[in-house]
Short mmCIF file of C-alpha atoms and ligand atoms in Angstrom, two decimals:
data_model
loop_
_atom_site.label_atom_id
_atom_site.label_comp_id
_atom_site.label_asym_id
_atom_site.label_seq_id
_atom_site.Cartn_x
_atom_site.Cartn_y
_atom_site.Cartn_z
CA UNK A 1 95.29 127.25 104.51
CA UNK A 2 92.01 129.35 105.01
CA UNK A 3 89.04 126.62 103.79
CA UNK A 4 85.65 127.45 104.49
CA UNK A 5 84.45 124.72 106.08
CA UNK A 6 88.05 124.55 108.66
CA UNK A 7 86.53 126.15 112.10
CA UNK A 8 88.10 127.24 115.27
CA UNK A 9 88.30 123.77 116.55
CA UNK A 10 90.21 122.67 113.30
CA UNK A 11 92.86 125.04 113.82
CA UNK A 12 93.15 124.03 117.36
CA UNK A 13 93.16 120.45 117.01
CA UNK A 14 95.99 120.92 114.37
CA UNK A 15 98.58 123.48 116.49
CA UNK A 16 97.50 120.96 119.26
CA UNK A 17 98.57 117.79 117.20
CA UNK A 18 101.62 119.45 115.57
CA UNK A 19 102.97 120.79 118.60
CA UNK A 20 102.96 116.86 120.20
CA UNK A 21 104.23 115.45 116.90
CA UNK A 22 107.21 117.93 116.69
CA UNK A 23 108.43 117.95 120.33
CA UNK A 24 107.50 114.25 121.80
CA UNK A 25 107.75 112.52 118.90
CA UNK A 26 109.89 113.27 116.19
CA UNK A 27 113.05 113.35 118.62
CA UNK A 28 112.92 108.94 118.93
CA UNK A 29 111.25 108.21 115.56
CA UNK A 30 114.45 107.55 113.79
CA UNK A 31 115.13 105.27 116.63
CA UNK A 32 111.64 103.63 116.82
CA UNK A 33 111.80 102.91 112.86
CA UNK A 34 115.44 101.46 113.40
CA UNK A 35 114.31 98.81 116.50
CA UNK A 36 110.57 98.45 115.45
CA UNK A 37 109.60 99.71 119.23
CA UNK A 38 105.74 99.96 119.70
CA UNK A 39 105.18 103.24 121.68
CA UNK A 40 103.00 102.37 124.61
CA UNK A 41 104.00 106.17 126.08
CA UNK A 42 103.03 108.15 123.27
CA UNK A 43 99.99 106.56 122.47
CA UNK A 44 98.96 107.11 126.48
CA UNK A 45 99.74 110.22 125.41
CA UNK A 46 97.30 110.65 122.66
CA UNK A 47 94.71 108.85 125.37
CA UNK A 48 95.82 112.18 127.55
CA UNK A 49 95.37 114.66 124.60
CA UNK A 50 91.71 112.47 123.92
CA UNK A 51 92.74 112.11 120.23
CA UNK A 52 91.98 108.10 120.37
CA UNK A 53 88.05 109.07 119.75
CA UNK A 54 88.05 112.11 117.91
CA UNK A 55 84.82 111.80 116.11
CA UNK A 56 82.65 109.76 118.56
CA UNK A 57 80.65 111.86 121.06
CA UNK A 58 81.41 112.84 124.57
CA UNK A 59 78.90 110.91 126.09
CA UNK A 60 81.07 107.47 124.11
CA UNK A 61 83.78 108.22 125.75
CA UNK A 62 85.18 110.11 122.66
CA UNK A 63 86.11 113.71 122.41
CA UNK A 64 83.05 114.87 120.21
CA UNK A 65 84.63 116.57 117.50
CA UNK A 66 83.87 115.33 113.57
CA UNK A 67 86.03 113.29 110.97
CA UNK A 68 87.46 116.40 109.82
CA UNK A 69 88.98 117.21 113.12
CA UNK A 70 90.04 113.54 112.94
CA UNK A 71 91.13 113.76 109.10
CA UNK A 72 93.63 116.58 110.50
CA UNK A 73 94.97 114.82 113.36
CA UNK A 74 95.94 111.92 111.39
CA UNK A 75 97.70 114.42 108.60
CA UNK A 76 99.41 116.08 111.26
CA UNK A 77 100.93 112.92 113.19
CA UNK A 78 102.02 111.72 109.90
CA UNK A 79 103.74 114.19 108.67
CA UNK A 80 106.24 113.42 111.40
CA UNK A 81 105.36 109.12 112.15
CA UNK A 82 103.38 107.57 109.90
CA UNK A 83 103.61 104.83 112.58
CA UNK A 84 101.88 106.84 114.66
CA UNK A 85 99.31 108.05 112.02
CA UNK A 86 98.93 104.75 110.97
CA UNK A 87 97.96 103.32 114.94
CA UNK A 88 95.66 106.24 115.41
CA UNK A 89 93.95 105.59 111.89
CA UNK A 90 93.61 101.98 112.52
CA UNK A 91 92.35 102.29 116.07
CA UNK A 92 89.81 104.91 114.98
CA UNK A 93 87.96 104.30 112.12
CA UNK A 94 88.96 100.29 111.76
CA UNK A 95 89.25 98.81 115.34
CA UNK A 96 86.20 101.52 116.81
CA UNK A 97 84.16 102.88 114.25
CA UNK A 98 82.43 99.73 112.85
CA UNK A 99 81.53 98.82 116.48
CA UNK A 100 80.29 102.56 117.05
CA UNK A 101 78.14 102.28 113.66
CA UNK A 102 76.87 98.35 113.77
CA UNK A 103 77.16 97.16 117.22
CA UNK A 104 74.14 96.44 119.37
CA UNK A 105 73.62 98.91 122.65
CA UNK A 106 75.16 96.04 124.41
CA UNK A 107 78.25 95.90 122.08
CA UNK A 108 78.97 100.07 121.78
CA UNK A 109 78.36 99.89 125.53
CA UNK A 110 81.14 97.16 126.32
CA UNK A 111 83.31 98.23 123.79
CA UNK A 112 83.15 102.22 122.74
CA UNK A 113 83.67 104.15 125.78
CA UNK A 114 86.41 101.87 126.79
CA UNK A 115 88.29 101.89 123.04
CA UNK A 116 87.03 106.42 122.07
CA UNK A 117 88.64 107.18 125.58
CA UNK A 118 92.05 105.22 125.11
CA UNK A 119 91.71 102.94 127.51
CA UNK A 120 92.15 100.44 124.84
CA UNK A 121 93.39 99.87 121.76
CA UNK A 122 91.09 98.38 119.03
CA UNK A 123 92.27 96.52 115.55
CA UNK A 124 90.30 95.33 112.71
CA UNK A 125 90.86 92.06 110.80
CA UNK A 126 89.79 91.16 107.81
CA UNK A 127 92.91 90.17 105.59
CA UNK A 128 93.61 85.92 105.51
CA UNK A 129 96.45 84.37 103.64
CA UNK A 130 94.25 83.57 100.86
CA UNK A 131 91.67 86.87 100.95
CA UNK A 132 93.50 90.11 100.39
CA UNK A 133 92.23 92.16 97.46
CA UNK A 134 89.35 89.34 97.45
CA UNK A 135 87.99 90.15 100.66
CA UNK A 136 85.11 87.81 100.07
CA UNK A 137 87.89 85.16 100.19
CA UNK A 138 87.68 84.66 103.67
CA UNK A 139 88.20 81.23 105.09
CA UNK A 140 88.15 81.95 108.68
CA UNK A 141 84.98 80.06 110.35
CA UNK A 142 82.59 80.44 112.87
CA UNK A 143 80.32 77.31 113.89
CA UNK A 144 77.74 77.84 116.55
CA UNK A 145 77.86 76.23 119.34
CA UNK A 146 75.11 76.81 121.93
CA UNK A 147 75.68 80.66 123.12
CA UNK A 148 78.79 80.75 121.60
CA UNK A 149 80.85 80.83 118.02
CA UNK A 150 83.99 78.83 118.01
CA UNK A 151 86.29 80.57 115.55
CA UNK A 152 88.97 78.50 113.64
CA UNK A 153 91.56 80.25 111.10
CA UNK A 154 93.91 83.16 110.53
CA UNK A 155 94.48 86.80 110.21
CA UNK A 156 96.80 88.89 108.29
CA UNK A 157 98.74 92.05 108.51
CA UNK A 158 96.51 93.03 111.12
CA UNK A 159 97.58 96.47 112.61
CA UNK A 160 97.64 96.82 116.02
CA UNK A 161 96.64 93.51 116.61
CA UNK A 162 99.16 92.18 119.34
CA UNK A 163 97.89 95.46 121.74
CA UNK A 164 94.44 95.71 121.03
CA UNK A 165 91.29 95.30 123.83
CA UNK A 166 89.09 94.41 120.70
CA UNK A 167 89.64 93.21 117.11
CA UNK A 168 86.63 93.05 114.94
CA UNK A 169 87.10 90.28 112.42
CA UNK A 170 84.80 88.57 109.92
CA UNK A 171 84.52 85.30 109.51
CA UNK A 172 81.99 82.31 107.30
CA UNK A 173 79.53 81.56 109.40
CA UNK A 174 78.10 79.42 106.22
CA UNK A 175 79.74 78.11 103.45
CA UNK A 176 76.66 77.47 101.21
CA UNK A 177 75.34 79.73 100.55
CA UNK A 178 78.52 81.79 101.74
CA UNK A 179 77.47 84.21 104.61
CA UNK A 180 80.51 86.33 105.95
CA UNK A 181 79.36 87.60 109.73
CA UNK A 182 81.55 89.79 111.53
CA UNK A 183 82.50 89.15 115.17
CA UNK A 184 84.13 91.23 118.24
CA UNK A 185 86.92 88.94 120.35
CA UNK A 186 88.84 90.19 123.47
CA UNK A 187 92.56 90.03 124.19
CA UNK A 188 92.90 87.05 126.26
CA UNK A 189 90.06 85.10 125.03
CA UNK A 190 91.31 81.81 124.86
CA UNK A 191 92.05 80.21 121.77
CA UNK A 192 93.07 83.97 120.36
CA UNK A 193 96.91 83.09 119.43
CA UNK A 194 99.46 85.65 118.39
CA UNK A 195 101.57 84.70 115.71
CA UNK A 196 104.42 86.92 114.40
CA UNK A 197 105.01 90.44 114.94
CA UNK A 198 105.89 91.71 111.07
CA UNK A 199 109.12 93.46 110.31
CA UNK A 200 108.09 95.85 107.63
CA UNK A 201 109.75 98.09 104.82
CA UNK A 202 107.83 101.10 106.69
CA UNK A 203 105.38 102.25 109.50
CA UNK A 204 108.05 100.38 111.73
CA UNK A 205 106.79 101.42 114.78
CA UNK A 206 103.25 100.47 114.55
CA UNK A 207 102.58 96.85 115.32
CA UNK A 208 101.26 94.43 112.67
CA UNK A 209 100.49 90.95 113.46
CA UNK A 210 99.61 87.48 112.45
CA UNK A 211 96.00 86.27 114.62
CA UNK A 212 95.66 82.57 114.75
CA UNK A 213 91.91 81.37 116.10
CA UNK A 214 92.48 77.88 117.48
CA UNK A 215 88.76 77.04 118.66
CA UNK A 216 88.28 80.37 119.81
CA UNK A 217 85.21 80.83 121.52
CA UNK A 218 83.33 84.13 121.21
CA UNK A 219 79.83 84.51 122.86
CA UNK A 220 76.95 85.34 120.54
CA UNK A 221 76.86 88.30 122.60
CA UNK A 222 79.76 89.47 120.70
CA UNK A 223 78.42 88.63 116.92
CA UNK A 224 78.36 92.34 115.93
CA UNK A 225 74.72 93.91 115.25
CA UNK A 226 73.65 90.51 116.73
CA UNK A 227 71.54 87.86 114.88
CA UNK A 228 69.00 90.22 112.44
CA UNK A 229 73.16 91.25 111.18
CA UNK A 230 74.27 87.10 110.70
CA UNK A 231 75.83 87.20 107.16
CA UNK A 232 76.56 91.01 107.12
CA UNK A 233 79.81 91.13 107.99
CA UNK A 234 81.26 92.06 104.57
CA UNK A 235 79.21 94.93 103.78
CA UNK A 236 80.44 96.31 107.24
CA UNK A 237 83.80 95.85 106.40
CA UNK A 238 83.15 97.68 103.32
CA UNK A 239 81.54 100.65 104.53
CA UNK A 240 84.15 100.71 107.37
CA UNK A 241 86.65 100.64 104.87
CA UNK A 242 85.53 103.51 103.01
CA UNK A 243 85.16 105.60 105.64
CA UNK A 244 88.90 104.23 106.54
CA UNK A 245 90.22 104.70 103.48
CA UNK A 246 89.71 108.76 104.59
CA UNK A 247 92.25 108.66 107.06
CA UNK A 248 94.81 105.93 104.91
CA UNK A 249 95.09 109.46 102.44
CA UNK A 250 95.37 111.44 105.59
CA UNK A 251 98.02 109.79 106.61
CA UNK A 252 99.65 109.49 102.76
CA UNK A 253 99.08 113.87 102.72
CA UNK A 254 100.47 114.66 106.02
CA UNK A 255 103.68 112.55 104.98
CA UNK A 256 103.58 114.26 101.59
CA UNK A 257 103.38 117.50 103.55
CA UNK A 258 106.29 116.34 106.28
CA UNK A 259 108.58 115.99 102.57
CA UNK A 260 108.16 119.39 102.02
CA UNK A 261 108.37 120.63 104.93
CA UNK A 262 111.84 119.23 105.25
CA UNK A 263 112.52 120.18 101.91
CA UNK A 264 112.18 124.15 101.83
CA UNK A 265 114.53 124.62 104.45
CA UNK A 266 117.35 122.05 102.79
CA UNK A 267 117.31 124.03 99.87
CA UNK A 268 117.04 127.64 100.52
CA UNK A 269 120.22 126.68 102.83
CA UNK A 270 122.07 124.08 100.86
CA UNK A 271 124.40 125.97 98.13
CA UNK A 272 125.83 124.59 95.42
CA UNK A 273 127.71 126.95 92.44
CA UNK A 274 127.73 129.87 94.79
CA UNK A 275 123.68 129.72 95.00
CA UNK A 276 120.95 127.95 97.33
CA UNK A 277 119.94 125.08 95.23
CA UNK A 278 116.25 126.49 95.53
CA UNK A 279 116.96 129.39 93.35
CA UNK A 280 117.48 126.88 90.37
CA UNK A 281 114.61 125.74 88.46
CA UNK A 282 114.95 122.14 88.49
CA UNK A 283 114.60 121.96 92.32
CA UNK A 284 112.30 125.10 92.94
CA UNK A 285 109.93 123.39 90.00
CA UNK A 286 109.87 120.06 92.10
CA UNK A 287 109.15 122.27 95.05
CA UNK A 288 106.02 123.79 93.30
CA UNK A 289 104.61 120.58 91.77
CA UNK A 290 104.59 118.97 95.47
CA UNK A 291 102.57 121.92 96.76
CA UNK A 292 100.40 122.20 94.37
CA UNK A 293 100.24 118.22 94.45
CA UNK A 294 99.39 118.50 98.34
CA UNK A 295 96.75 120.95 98.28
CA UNK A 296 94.87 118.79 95.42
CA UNK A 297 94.92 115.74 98.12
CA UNK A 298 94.20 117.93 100.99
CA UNK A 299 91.14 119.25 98.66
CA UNK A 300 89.92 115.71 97.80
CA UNK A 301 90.58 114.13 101.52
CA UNK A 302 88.47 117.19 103.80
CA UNK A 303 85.92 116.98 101.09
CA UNK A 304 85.18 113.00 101.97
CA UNK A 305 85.78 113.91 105.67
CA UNK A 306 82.81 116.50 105.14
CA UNK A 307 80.91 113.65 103.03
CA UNK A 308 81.36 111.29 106.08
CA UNK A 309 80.39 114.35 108.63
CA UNK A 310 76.91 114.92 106.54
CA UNK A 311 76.35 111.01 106.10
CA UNK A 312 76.35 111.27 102.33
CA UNK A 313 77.57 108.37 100.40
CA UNK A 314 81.57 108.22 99.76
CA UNK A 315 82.68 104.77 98.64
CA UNK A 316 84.16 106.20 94.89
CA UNK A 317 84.80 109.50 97.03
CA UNK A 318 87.07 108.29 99.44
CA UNK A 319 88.45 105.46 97.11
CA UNK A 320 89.66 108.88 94.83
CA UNK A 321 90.68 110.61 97.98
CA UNK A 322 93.11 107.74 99.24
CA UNK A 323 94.74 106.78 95.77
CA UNK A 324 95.72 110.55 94.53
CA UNK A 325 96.99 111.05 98.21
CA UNK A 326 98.75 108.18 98.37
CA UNK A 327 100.55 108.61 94.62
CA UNK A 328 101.01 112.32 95.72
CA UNK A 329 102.85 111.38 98.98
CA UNK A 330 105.13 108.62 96.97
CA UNK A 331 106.10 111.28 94.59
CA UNK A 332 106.96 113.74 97.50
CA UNK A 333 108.81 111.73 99.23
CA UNK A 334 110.50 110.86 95.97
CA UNK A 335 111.11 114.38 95.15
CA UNK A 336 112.48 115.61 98.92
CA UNK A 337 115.12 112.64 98.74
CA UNK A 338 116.23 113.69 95.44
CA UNK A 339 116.71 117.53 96.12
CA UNK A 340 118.10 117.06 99.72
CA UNK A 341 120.71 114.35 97.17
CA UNK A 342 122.79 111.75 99.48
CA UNK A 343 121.24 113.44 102.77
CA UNK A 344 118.44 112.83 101.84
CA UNK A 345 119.67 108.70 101.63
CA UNK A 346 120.16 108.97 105.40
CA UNK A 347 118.00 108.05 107.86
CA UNK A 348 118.87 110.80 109.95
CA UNK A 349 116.96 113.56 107.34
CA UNK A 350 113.69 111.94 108.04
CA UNK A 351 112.77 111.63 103.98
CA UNK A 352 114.17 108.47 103.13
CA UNK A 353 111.51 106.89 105.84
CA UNK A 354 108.71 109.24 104.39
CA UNK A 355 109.60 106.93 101.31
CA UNK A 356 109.37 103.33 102.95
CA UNK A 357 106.32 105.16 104.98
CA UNK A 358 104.26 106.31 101.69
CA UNK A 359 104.39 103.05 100.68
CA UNK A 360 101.72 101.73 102.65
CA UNK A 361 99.23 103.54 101.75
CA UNK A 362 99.33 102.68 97.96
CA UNK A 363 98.73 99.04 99.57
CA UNK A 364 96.85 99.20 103.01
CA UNK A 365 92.96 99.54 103.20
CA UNK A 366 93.11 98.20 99.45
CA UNK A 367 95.57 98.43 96.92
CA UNK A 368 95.69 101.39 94.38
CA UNK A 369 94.51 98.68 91.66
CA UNK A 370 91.48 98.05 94.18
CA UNK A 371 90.96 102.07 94.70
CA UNK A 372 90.33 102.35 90.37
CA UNK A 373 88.42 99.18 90.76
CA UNK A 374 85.95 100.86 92.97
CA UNK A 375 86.07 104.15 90.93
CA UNK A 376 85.90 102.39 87.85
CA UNK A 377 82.91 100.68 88.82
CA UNK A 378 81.27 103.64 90.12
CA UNK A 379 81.78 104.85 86.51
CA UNK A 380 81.19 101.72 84.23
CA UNK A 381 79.16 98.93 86.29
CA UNK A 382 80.12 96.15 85.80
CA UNK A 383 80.45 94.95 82.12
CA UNK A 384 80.03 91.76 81.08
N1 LIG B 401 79.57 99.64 100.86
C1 LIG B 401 78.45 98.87 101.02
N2 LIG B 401 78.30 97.69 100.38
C2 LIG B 401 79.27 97.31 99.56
C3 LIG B 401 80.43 98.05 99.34
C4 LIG B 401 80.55 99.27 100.03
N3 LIG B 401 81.64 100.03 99.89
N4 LIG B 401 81.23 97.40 98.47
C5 LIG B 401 80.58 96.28 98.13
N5 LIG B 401 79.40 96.23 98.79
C6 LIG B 401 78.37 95.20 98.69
C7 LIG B 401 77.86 95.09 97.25
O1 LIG B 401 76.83 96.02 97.02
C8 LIG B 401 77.40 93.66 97.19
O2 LIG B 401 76.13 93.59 97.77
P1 LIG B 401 75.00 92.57 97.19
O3 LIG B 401 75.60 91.19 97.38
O4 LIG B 401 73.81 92.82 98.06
O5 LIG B 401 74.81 92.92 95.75
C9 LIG B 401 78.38 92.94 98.10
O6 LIG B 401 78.93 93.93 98.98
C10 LIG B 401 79.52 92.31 97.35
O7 LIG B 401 80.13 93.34 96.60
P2 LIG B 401 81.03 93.08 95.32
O8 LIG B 401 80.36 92.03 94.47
O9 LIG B 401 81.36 94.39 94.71
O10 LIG B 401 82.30 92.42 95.98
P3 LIG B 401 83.63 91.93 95.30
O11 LIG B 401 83.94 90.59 95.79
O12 LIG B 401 83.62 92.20 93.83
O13 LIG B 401 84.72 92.89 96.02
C11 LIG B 401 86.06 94.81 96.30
C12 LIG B 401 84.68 94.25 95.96
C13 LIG B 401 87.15 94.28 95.39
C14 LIG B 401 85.91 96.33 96.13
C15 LIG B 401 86.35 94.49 97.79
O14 LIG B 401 86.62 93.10 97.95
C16 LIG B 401 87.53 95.25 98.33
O15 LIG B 401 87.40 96.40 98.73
N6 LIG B 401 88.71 94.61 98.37
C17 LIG B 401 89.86 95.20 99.02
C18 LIG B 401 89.84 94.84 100.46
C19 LIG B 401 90.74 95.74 101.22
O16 LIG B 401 90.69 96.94 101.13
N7 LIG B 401 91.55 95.10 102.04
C20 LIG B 401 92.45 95.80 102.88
C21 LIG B 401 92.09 95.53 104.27
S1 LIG B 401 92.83 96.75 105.24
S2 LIG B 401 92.97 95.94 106.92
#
């Protein structure tokens, strides 16, 4: 597709991205999504093709390019893993963006170079047993305690989380008036526990886990923004998430796109009643709503990537973005089961997992109810 705003760079970063998805990892991801394998050698493989820091400058570590470029990359590995998509999307704009963005000099120099170059992996935590959709819910705490925070409570669903260098978390560092802050801890701080890995309907082979802090201690040094930031912690998580959200619809449009790319060839080859099942209407039809379904979301998603590029604000943008991409890809997922029939029921035809893959982004990052919320809002206020 010819946009004006796709450059040189675009192009290349998607032939470069497709051509790795197609030949080193399509081959094991039935396998992966079977055993729930986290994999460590594709992901140094992304560190090798510098896509872990696609939109943090050179001189970060990262590879310089925008959150289009990124926005692509994520489509493209999703279309064949949105495991993979997933990882990169959650590393990138949830486990090294808000550091990039809020962290002092101190922090981006620790952290950034080490997390936009590969090195490590980061996560982001922000969901608790009782503060999902009510993010503000948080119970996690921090109490100071000389130079340090100690951190008691627990984390949820947390992607990435039993691999990752860094997870940024928030936690109360005040109960009244409530103050959420937002911290940076290191793997193998002690007092970081890691509870379960999650066995999941989709996104097998990314890692999800439960993060217990048991008196946790976390230097001050490490409260991100430092002290003039105390109590900001869920505004960052906010604007992280909106600029995360962007890459949750990636993901959801380059799995909608993977459907129908394994679609087309099914049924122009696939003949039933002495025809290809594409010639007939009913399947052709389905055919042309996904496309025309796909380049809506693709439409929607660049355009936030190029709101995010020119620092404009995007929280209803990208709130739009994610939920039509994320419907989209559940419908064409949907629709390439139905016309590839009972092959499309097997795991082996790819589609079935597109399904249990879509999924996640109708719920991740905020639910579709939150995504209306947010739009709704933008629209309404808030009535009372
Ligand atoms: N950017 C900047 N600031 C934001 C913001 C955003 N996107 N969204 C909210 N804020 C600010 C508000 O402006 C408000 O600031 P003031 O206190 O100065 O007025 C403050 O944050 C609280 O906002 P609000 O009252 O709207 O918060 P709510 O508790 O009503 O929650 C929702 C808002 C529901 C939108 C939020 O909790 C949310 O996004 N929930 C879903 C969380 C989610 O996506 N979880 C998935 C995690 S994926 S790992």
């Amino acid at each position: 597709m010819n946009l004006i705003y796709l450059k040189e760079e675009h192009q290349m970063i998607r032939e470069a991205v497709r051509e790795f998805a197609e030949k080193e990892v399509e081959p094991g991801e039935v396998d992966r999504d079977a055993t729930m394998e986290f994999p460590l050698d594709l992901v140094e493989k992304m560190r090798e093709l510098a896509l872990l820091g696609i939109p943090f400058p050179e001189e970060w570590g990262g590879a310089g390019l925008d959150n289009l470029a990124y926005t692509i990359a994520v489509e493209e590995l999703s279309r064949v893993s949105g495991s993979l998509g997933l990882t990169l999307a959650a590393h990138t704009s949830l486990g090294t963006s808000p550091i990039y963005e809020f962290g002092t000099e101190d922090q981006k120099r620790r952290f950034v170079p080490k997390l936009a170059s590969g090195e490590m992996l980061g996560a982001f935590a922000l969901t608790e047993p009782n503060a999902g959709s009510d993010a503000q819910g948080t119970q996690t705490t921090a109490v100071r305690d000389g130079d340090d925070w100690i951190i008691n409570g627990q984390k949820v669903f947390c992607t990435n989380g039993g691999y990752a260098g860094t997870i940024i978390f928030t936690a109360l560092t005040s109960r009244e008036p409530k103050q959420i802050s937002a911290f940076i801890v290191e793997k193998g701080t002690p007092g970081l526990v890691y509870g379960k890995k999650e066995d999941k309907l989709g996104c097998r082979a990314s890692d999800t886990h439960v993060i217990h802090f048991e008196d946790c201690r976390v230097p001050n040094a490490n409260l991100v923004g430092g002290e003039s930031e105390l109590g900001k912690g869920f505004k960052f998580f906010m604007k992280t998430l909106d600029g995360g959200r962007i890459s949750i619809g990636a993901m959801a449009l380059g799995i909608a796109q993977g459907a129908l790319d394994k679609a087309i060839p099914f049924v122009r080859e696939r003949r039933q009643f002495g025809k290809p099942i594409g010639s007939f209407q009913g399947v052709a039809f389905r055919l042309a709503d996904m496309e025309t379904e796909i380049q809506a979301a693709r439409h929607l998603l660049y355009h936030c990537a190029w709101l995010k590029d020119t620092g404009q604000p995007l929280e209803h943008q990208s709130a739009m973005a994610k939920l039509f991409a994320s419907e989209v890809a559940m419908r064409a997922a949907d629709s390439a089961i139905q016309v590839l029939g009972a092959c499309g029921y097997m795991r082996e035809y790819h589609v079935e997992r597109y399904l249990r893959d879509a999924k996640l982004c109708e719920i991740g990052e905020g639910t579709s109810e939150i995504q209306r919320l947010v739009i709704s809002r933008h629209l309404l206020g808030r009535l009372t």
